[in-house]
Coordinates of C-alpha atoms and ligand atoms in Angstrom, one line a residue:
X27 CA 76.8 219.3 -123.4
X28 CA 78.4 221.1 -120.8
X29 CA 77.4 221.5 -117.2
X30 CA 77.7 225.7 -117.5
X31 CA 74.9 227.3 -119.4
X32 CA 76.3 230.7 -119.0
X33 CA 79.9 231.9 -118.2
X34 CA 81.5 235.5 -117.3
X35 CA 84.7 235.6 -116.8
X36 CA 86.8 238.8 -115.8
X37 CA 84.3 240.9 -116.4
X38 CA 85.2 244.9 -116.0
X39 CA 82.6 247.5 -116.6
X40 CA 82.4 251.1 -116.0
X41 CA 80.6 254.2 -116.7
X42 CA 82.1 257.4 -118.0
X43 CA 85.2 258.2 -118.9
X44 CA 88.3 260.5 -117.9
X45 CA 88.2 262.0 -114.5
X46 CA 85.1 260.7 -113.6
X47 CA 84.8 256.7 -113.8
X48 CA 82.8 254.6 -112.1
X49 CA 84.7 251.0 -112.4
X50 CA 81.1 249.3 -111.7
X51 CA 82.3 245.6 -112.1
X52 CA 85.8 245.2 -111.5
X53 CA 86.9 241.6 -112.6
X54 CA 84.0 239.5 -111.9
X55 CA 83.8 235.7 -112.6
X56 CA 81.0 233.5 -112.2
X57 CA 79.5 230.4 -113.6
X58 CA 75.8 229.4 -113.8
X59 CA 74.8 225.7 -114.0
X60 CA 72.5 224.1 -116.4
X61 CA 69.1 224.1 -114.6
X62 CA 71.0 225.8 -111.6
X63 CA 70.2 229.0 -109.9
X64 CA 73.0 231.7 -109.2
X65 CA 72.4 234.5 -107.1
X66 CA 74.1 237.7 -107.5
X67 CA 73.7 239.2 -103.9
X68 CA 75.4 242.9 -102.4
X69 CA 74.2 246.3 -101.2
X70 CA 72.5 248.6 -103.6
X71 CA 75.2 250.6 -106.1
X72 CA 77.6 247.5 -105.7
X73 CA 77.0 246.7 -109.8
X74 CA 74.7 244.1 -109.7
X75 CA 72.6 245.3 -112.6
X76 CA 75.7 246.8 -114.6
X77 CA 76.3 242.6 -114.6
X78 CA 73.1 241.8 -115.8
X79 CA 72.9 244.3 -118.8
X80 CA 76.5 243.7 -119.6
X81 CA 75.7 239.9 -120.6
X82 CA 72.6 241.0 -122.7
X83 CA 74.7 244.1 -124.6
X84 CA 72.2 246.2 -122.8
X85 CA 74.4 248.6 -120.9
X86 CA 73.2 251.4 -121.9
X87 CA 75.5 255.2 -122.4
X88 CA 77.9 256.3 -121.2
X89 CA 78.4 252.2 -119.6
X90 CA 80.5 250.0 -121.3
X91 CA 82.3 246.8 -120.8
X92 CA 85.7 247.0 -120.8
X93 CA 87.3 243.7 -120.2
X94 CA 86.6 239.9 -120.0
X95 CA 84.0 237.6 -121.6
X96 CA 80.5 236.4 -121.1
X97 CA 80.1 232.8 -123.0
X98 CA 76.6 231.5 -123.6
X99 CA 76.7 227.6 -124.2
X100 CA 80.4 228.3 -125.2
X101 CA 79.7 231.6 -127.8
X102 CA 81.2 234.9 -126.8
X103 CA 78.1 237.3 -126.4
X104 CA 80.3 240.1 -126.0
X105 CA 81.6 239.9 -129.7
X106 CA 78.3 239.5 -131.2
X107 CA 76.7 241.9 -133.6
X108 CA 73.6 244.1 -132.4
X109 CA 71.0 242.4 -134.6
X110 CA 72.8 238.5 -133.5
X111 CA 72.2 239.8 -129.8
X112 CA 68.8 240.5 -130.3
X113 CA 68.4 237.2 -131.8
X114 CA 69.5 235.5 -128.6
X115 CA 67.7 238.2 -126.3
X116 CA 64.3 237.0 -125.6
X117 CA 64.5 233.5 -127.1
X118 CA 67.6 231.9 -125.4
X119 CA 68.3 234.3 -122.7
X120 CA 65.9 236.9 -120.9
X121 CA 65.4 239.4 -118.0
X122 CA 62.8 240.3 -115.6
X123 CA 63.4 243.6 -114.0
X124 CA 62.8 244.7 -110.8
X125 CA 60.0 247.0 -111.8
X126 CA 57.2 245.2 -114.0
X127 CA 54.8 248.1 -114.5
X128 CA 57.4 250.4 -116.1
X129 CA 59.0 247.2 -118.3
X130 CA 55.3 246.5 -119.9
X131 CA 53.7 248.6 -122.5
X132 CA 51.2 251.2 -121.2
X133 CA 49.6 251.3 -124.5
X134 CA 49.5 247.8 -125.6
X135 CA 47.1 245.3 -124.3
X136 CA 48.6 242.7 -122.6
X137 CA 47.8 239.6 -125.1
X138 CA 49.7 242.2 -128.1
X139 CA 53.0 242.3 -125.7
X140 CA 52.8 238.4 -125.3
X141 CA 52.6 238.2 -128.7
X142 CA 55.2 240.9 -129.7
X143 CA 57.9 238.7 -128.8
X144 CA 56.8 235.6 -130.3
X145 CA 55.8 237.4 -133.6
X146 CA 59.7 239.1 -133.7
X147 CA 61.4 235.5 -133.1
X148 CA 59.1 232.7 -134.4
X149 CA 56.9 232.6 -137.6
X150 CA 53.0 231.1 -136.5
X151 CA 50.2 232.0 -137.5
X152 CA 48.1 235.0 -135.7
X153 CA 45.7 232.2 -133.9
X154 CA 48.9 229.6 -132.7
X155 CA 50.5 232.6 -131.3
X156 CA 47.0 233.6 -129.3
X157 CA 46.7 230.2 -127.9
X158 CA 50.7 230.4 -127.0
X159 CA 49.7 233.4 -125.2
X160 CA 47.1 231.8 -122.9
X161 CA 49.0 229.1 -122.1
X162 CA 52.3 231.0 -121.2
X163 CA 49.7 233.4 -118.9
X164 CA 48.4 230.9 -117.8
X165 CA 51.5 228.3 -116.7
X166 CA 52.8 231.8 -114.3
X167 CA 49.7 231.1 -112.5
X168 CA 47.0 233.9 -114.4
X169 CA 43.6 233.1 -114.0
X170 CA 40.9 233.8 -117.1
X171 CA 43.7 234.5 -119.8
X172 CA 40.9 234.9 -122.7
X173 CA 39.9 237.9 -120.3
X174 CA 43.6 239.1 -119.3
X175 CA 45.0 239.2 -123.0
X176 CA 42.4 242.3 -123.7
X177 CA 43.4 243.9 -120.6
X178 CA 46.4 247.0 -120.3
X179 CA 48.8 247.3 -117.8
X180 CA 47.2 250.5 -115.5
X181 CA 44.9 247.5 -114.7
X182 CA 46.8 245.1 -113.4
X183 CA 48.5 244.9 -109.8
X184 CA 51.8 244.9 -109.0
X185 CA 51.9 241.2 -108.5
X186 CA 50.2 240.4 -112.0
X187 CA 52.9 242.5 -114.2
X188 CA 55.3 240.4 -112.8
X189 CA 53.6 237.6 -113.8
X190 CA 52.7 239.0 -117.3
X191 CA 56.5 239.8 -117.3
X192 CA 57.5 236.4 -116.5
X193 CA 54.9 234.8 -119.1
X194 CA 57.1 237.0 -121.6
X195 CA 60.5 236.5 -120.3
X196 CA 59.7 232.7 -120.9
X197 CA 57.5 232.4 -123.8
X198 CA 59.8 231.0 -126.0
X199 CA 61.4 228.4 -123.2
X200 CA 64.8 230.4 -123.1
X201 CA 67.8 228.8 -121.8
X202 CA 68.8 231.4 -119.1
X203 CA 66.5 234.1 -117.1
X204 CA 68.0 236.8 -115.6
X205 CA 66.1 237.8 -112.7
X206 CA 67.2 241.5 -111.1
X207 CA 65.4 242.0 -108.1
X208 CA 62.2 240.9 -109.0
X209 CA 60.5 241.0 -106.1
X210 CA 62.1 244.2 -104.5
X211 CA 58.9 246.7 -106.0
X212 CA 56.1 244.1 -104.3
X213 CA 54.3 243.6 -101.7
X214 CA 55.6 240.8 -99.3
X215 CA 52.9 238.8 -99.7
X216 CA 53.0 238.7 -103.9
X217 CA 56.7 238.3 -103.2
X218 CA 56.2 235.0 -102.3
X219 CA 54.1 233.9 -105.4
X220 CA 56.7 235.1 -107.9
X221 CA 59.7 233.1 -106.2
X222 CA 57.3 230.3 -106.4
X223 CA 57.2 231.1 -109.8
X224 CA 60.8 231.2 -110.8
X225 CA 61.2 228.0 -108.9
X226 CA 58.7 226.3 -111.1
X227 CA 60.0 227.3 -113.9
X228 CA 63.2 226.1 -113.4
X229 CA 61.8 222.4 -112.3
X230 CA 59.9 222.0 -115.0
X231 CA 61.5 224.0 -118.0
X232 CA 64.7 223.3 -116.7
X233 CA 65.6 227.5 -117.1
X234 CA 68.8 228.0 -115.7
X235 CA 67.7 231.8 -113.5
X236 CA 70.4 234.7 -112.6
X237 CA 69.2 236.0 -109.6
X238 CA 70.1 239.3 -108.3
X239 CA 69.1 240.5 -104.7
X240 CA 69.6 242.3 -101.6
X241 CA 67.4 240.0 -99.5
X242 CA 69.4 237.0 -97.8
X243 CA 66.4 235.4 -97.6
X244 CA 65.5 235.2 -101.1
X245 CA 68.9 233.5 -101.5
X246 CA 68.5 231.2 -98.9
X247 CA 64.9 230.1 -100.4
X248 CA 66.2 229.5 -103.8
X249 CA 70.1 229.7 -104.9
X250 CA 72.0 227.0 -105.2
X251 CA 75.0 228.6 -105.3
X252 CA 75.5 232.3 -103.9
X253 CA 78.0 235.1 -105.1
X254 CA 78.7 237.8 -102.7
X255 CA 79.7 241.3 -103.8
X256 CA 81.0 244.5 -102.7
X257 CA 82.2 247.6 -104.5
X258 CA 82.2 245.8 -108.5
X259 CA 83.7 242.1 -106.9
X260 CA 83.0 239.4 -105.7
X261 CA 84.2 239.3 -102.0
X262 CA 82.6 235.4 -101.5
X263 CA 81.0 233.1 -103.4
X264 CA 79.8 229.3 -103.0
X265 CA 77.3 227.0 -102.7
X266 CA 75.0 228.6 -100.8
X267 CA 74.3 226.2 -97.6
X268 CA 78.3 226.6 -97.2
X269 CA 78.6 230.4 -97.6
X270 CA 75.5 231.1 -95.2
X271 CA 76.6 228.2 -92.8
X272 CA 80.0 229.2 -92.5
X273 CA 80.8 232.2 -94.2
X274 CA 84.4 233.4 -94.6
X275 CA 84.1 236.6 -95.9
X276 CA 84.2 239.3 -92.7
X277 CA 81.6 241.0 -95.4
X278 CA 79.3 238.1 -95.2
X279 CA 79.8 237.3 -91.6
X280 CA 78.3 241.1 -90.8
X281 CA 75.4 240.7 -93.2
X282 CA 74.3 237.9 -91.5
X283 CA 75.2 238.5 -88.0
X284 CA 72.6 241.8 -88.9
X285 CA 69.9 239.0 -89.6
X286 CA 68.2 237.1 -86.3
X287 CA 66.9 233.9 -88.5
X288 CA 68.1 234.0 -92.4
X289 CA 64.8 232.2 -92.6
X290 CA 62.5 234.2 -91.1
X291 CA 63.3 238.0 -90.8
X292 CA 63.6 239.9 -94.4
X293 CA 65.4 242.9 -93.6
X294 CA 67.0 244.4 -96.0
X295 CA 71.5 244.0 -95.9
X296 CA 71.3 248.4 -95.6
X297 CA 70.9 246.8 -91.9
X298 CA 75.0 247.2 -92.0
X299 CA 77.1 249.8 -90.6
X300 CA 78.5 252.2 -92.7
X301 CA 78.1 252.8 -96.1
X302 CA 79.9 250.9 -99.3
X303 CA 82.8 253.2 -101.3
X304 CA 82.2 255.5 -104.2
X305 CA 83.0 253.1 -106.9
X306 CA 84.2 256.4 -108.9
X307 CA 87.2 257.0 -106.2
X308 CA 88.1 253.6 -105.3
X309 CA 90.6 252.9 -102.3
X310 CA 93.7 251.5 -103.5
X311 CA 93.8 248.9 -100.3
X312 CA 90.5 246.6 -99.4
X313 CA 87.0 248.7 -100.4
X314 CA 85.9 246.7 -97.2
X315 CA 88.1 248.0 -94.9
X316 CA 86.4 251.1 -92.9
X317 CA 83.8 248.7 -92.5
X318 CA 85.7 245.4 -91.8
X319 CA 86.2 244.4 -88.3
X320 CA 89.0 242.1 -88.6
X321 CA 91.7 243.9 -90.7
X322 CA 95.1 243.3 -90.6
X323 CA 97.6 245.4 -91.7
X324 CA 97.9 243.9 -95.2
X325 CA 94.5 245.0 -95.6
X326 CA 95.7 248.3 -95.4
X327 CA 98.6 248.4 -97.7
X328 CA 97.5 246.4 -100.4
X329 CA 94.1 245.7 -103.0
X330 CA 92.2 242.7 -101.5
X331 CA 93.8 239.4 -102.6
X332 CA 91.8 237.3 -105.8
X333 CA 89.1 234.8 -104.6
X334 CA 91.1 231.8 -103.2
X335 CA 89.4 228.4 -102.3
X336 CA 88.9 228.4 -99.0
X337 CA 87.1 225.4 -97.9
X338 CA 85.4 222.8 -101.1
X339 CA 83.9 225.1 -103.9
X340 CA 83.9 228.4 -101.3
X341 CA 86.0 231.0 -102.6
X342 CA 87.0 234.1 -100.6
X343 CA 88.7 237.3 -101.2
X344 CA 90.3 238.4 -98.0
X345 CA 93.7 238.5 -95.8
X346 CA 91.7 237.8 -93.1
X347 CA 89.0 235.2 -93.4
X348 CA 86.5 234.7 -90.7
X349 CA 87.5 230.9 -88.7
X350 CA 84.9 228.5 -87.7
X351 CA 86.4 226.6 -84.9
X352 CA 83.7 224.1 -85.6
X353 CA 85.3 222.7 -88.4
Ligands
ADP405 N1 73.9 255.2 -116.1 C1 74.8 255.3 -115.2 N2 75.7 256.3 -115.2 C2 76.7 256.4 -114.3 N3 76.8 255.6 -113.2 C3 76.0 254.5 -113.1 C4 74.9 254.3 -114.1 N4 74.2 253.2 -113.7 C5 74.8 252.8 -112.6 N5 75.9 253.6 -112.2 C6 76.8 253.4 -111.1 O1 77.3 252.1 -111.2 C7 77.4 251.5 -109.9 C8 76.7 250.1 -110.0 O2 75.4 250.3 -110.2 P1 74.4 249.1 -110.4 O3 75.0 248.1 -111.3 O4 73.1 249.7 -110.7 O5 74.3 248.5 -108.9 P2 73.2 247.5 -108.2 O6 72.4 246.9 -109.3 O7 74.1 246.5 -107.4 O8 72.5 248.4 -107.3 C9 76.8 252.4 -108.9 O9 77.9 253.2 -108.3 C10 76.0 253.3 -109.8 O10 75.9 254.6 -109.2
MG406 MG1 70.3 247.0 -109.4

């Protein structure tokens, strides 16, 4: 079996077509580990989510994916039919999304969601599924699920639709979750408990998780390995001690020269100067470079070079890399 769960490679994606095109993802490669967790970090509009709903066939119109290939345990998701998709949505792969109240169904108590999803992928009978419901609610840390399962969404906090979300997402033990920002919509202190969470999940159901952010902090508490991106690429990407130790990327360097203690202060990377590109009038040089402190002229005449190993397993896309003399 192989050590990747879930590959992208070369990814392009974009919305729209003719004179107006927004080249979200613009040649993105990445590879998640078995029991591993990836995060997918960058400044709001940089096409984090356009990622996420490109490997699940969810991008919706007028996105589509243009180049490239996403393979899940080797199989191309990209040309699989809509009703082989859905198949594997749900059951081998799934998503939380950033917003849980708006994901759940306002009219459908939560035990008839649970149950939704195992009904449309598994055949058992009406009373196995109910007791598969209370144990999924309660493994994501739900108190009184006999209670819960009658309950509807309008009566549940923030904090318990995600949980509610996460008992679906991984009802049916999938392979891979793809998390998009699913703490950004709570309160710090809930925040906490759903990381907790994820990181449960993948030590004891082995789930390898996708995790998309803006907080360095989340990344710091729970990725393994880190990919940095700017403007639809990855500018920096590694295992995540490296990258945040010593990172190479003048992009990186800033976002964490804006935070005091990765550990301890949670502000959010908009803490930058300056604002990232309009992805639908790209710069033909380095989308970095009205922000980038240490350009060079090649930075100005050319696109920014592909990633290129920079130090073991950290991979940088820049003429101009940051230099630790420490090393
Ligand atoms: N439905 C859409 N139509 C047109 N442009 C979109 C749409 N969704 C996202 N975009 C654009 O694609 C880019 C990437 O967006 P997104 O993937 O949502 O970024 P992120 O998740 O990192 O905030 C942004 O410039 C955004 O404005
Ligand atoms: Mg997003």
């Amino acid at each position: 079996m192989s050590d990747v769960v879930l590959e992208v490679r070369d990814l392009y994606a974009q919305y729209g077509n003719g004179s107006r095109r927004v080249k979200a993802v613009d040649g993105v490669s990445f590879s998640l580990r078995r029991g591993g967790v990836l995060a997918l970090v960058g400044e709001s509009g940089c096409g984090k989510t356009t990622i996420a709903l490109s490997i699940l066939g969810l991008l919706p119109y007028p996105g589509r994916v243009v180049g490239g290939e996403v393979r899940f345990e080797g199989n191309d998701l990209l040309s699989l039919r809509g009703d082989e998709l859905r198949r594997l949505r749900g059951r081998e792969i799934s998503m939380i999304f950033q917003d849980p109240v708006s994901g759940l169904n306002p009219v459908l108590s939560v035990g008839e969601q649970v149950e939704e999803i195992i009904a449309a992928h598994t055949r058992v009978s009406k009373q196995e599924a109910r007791r598969v419901v209370e144990d999924a609610l309660q493994r994501v840390g739900l108190a009184h699920p006999e209670r819960l399962v009658k309950q509807y969404p309008y009566q549940l906090s923030g904090g318990m639709s995600q949980r509610v979300f996460i008992a679906i997402a991984t009802v049916l033990n999938p392979k891979v979750v793809i998390a998009d920002e699913p703490t950004s919509a709570l309160d710090v202190t809930v925040q906490a408990g759903i990381l907790n969470e994820l990181e449960r999940l993948r030590r004891e159901q082995g789930v390898s998780i996708l995790l998309i952010t803006h907080d360095l902090g989340v990344v710091a508490q729970m990725a393994d390995e880190v990919a940095v991106m700017y403007a639809g690429r990855i500018a920096e990407q590694g295992r995540t001690r490296d990258v945040l130790r010593r990172p190479r990327h003048p992009y990186t360097w800033s976002l964490l020269a804006t935070l005091p203690r990765v550990d301890q202060d949670r502000r959010p990377l908009e803490a930058i100067q300056g604002s990232p590109p309009d992805l639908a009038e790209l710069p033909d040089e380095c989308a970095f470079l009205p922000r980038c402190r240490k350009a060079v002229s090649a930075c100005r005449t050319q696109p920014s070079p592909p990633l290129a190993e920079l130090a073991p397993g950290q991979r940088v896309a820049c003429y101009n890399p940051v230099y630790h003399p420490d090393e």
